[in-house]
Tab-separated table of C-alpha atoms in Angstrom:
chain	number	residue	atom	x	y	z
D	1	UNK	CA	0.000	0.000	0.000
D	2	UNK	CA	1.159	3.238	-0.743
D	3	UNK	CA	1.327	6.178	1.439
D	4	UNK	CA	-0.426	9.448	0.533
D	5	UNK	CA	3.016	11.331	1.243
D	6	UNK	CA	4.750	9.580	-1.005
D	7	UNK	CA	1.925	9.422	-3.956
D	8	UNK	CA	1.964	13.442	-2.948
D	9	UNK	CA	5.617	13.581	-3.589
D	10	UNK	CA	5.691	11.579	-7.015
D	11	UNK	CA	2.717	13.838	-7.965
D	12	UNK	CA	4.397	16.825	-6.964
D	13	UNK	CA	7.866	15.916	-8.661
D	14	UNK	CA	6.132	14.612	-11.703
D	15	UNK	CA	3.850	17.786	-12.644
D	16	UNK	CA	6.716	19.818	-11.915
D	17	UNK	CA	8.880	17.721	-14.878
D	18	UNK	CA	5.546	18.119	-17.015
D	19	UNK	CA	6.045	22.019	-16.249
D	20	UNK	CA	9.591	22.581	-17.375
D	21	UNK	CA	9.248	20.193	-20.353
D	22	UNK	CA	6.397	22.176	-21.656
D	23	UNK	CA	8.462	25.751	-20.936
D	24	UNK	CA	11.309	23.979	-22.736
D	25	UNK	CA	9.691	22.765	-25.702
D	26	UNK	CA	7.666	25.830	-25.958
D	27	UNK	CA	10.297	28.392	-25.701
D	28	UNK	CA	13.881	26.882	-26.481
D	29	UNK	CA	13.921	23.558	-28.612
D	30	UNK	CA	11.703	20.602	-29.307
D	31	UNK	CA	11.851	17.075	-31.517
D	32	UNK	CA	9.535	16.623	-35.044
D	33	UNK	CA	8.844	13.569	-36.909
D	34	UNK	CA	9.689	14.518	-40.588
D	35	UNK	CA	6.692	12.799	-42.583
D	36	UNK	CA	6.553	12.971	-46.404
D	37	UNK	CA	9.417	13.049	-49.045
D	38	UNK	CA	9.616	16.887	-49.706
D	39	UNK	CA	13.165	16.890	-48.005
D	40	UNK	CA	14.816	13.980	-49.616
D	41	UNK	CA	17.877	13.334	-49.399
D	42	UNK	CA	18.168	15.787	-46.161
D	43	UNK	CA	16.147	14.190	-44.315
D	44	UNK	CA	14.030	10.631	-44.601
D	45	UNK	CA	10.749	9.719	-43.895
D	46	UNK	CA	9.566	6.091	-43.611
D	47	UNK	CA	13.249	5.022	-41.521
D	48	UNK	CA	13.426	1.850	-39.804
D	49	UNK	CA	15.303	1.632	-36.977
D	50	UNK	CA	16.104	-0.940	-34.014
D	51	UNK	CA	14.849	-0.793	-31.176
D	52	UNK	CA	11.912	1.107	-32.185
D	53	UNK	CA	10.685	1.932	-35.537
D	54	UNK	CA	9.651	5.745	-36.168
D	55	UNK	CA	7.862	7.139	-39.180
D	56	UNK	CA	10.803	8.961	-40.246
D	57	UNK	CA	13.814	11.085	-38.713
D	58	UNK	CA	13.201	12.763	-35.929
D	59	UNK	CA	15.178	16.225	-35.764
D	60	UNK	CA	15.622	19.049	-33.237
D	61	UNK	CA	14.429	22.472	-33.736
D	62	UNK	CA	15.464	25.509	-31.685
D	63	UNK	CA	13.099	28.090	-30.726
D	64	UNK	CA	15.671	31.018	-30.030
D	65	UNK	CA	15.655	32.206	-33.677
D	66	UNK	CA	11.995	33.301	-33.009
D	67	UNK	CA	13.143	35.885	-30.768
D	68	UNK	CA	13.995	38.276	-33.558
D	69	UNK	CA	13.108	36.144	-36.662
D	70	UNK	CA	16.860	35.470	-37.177
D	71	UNK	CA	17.034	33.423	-40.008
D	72	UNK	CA	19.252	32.854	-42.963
D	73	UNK	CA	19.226	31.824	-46.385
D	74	UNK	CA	19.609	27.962	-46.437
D	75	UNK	CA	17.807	27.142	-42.795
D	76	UNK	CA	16.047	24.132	-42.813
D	77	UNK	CA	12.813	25.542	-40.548
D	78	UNK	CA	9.414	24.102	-39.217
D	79	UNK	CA	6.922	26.226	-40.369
D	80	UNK	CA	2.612	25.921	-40.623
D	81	UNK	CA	0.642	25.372	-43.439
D	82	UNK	CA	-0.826	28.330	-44.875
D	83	UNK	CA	-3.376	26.507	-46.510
D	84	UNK	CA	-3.890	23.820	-43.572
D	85	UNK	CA	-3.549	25.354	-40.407
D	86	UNK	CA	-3.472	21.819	-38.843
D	87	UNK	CA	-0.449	21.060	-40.338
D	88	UNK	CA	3.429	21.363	-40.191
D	89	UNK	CA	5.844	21.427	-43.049
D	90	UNK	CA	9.811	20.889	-43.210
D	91	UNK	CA	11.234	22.934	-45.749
D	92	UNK	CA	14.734	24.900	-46.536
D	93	UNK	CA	14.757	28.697	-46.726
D	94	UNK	CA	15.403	29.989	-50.405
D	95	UNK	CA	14.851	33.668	-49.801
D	96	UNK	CA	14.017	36.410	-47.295
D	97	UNK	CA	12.006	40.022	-47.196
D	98	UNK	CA	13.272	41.940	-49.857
D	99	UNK	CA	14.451	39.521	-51.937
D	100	UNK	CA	14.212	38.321	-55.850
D	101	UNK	CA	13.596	34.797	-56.126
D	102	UNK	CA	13.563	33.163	-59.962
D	103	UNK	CA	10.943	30.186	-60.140
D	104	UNK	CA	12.263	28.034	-62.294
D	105	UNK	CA	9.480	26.425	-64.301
D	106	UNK	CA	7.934	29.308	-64.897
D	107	UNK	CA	10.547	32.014	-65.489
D	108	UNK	CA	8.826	33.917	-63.164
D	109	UNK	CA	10.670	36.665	-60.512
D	110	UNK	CA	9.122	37.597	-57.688
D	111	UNK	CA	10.088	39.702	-54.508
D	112	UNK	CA	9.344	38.589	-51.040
D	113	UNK	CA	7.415	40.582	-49.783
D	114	UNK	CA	8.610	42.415	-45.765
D	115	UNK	CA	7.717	39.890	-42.850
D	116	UNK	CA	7.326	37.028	-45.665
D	117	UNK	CA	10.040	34.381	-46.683
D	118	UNK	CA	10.311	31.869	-49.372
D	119	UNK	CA	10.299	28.287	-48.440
D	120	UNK	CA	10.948	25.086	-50.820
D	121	UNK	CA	11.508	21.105	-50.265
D	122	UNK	CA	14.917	19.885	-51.266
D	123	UNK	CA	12.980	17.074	-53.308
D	124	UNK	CA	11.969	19.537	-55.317
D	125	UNK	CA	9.491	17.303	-58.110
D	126	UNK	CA	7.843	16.102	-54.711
D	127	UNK	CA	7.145	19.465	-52.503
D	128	UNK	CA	4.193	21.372	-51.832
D	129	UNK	CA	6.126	24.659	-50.882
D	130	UNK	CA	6.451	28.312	-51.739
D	131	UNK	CA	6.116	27.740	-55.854
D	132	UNK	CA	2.293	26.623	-54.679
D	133	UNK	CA	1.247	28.891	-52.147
D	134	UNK	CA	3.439	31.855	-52.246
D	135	UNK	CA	5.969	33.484	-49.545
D	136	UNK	CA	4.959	32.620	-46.154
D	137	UNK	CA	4.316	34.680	-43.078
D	138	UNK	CA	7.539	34.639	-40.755
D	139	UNK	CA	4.813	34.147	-38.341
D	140	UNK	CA	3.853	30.722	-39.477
D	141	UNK	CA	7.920	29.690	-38.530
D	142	UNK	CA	8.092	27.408	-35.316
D	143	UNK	CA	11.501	27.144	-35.391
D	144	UNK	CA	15.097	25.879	-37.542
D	145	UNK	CA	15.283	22.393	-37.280
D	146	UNK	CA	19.709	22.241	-36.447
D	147	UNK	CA	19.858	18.432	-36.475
D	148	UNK	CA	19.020	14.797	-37.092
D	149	UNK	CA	19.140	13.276	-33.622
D	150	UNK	CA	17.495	9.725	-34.760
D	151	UNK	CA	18.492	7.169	-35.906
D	152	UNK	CA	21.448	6.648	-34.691
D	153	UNK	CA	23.241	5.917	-37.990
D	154	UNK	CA	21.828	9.069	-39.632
D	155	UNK	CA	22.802	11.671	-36.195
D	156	UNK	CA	24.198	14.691	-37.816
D	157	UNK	CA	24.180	18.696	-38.160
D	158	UNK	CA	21.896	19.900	-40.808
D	159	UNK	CA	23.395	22.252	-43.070
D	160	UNK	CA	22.835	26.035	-44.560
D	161	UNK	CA	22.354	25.202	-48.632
D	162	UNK	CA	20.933	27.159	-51.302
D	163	UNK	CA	20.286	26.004	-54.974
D	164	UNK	CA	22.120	27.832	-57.116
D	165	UNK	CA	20.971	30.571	-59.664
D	166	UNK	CA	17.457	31.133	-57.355
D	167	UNK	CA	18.434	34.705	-56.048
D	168	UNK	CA	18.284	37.364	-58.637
D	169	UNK	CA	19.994	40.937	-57.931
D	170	UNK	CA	17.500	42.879	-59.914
């Protein structure tokens, strides 16, 4: 039988863990699932890995950039959906406010427009990104996803790249 002190002083210990996990995954870094293809060969979906088996790699995202939207060209970032506000997307910063950004299919040049940026999937035949819905509200950015943390064999430091030829000086 256990003794109301000590149920009191598990329940007391463990909403106090629920309480800085929640301030810590709110305000300085958490871990996604990456679901879907859009950022293939960056990062996988669909990985299989012992012990468990996960839907994909799991990555963590810091929070701190938010304080000042400090972002660069090349961050891979965790932003909403503007057309599903439900939803998350993965995708790799191409441009920022102010800038010219060549679409390639199209021939198209557009500036982003202040507050906005311009997001896109490295697996670019398979993303739903900026070329569909436009530049995105910094707003709708939860955060830069810094690194692959599982599985194990796939652990590494996401890096800062841009495709080539994208950002026009006009």
């Amino acid at each position: 039988m256990v003794s109301r002190g000590l149920l009191w002083f598990f329940t007391k210990r463990t909403a106090t863990g629920a309480l800085i996990g929640l301030t810590i995954s709110d305000r300085y870094a958490s871990i996604v699932t990456v679901h879907g293809h859009s950022m293939k060969p960056t990062l996988n979906p669909g990985s299989k890995a012992f012990p468990i088996s996960i839907s994909g790699d799991l990555v963590l995202v810091e929070k701190l950039c938010l304080n000042k939207y400090k972002f660069s060209h090349g961050d891979v970032v965790v932003c909403g959906n503007p057309n599903n506000h439900k939803q998350s997307l993965i995708k790799r910063i191409i441009a920022l406010p102010g800038d010219w950004i060549r679409i390639p299919e199209t021939y198209k040049i557009v500036k982003v427009p202040e507050g906005h940026c311009w997001v896109e999937g490295d697996n670019y035949n398979s993303s739903t990104d900026s070329r569909s819905f436009g530049p995105i509200p910094l707003g709708l950015v939860k955060g830069r996803a810094t690194h692959v943390i599982w599985p194990p064999q796939r652990i590494h430091k996401l890096d800062r790249r841009m495709p080539t030829g994208r950002i026009s000086l006009i």
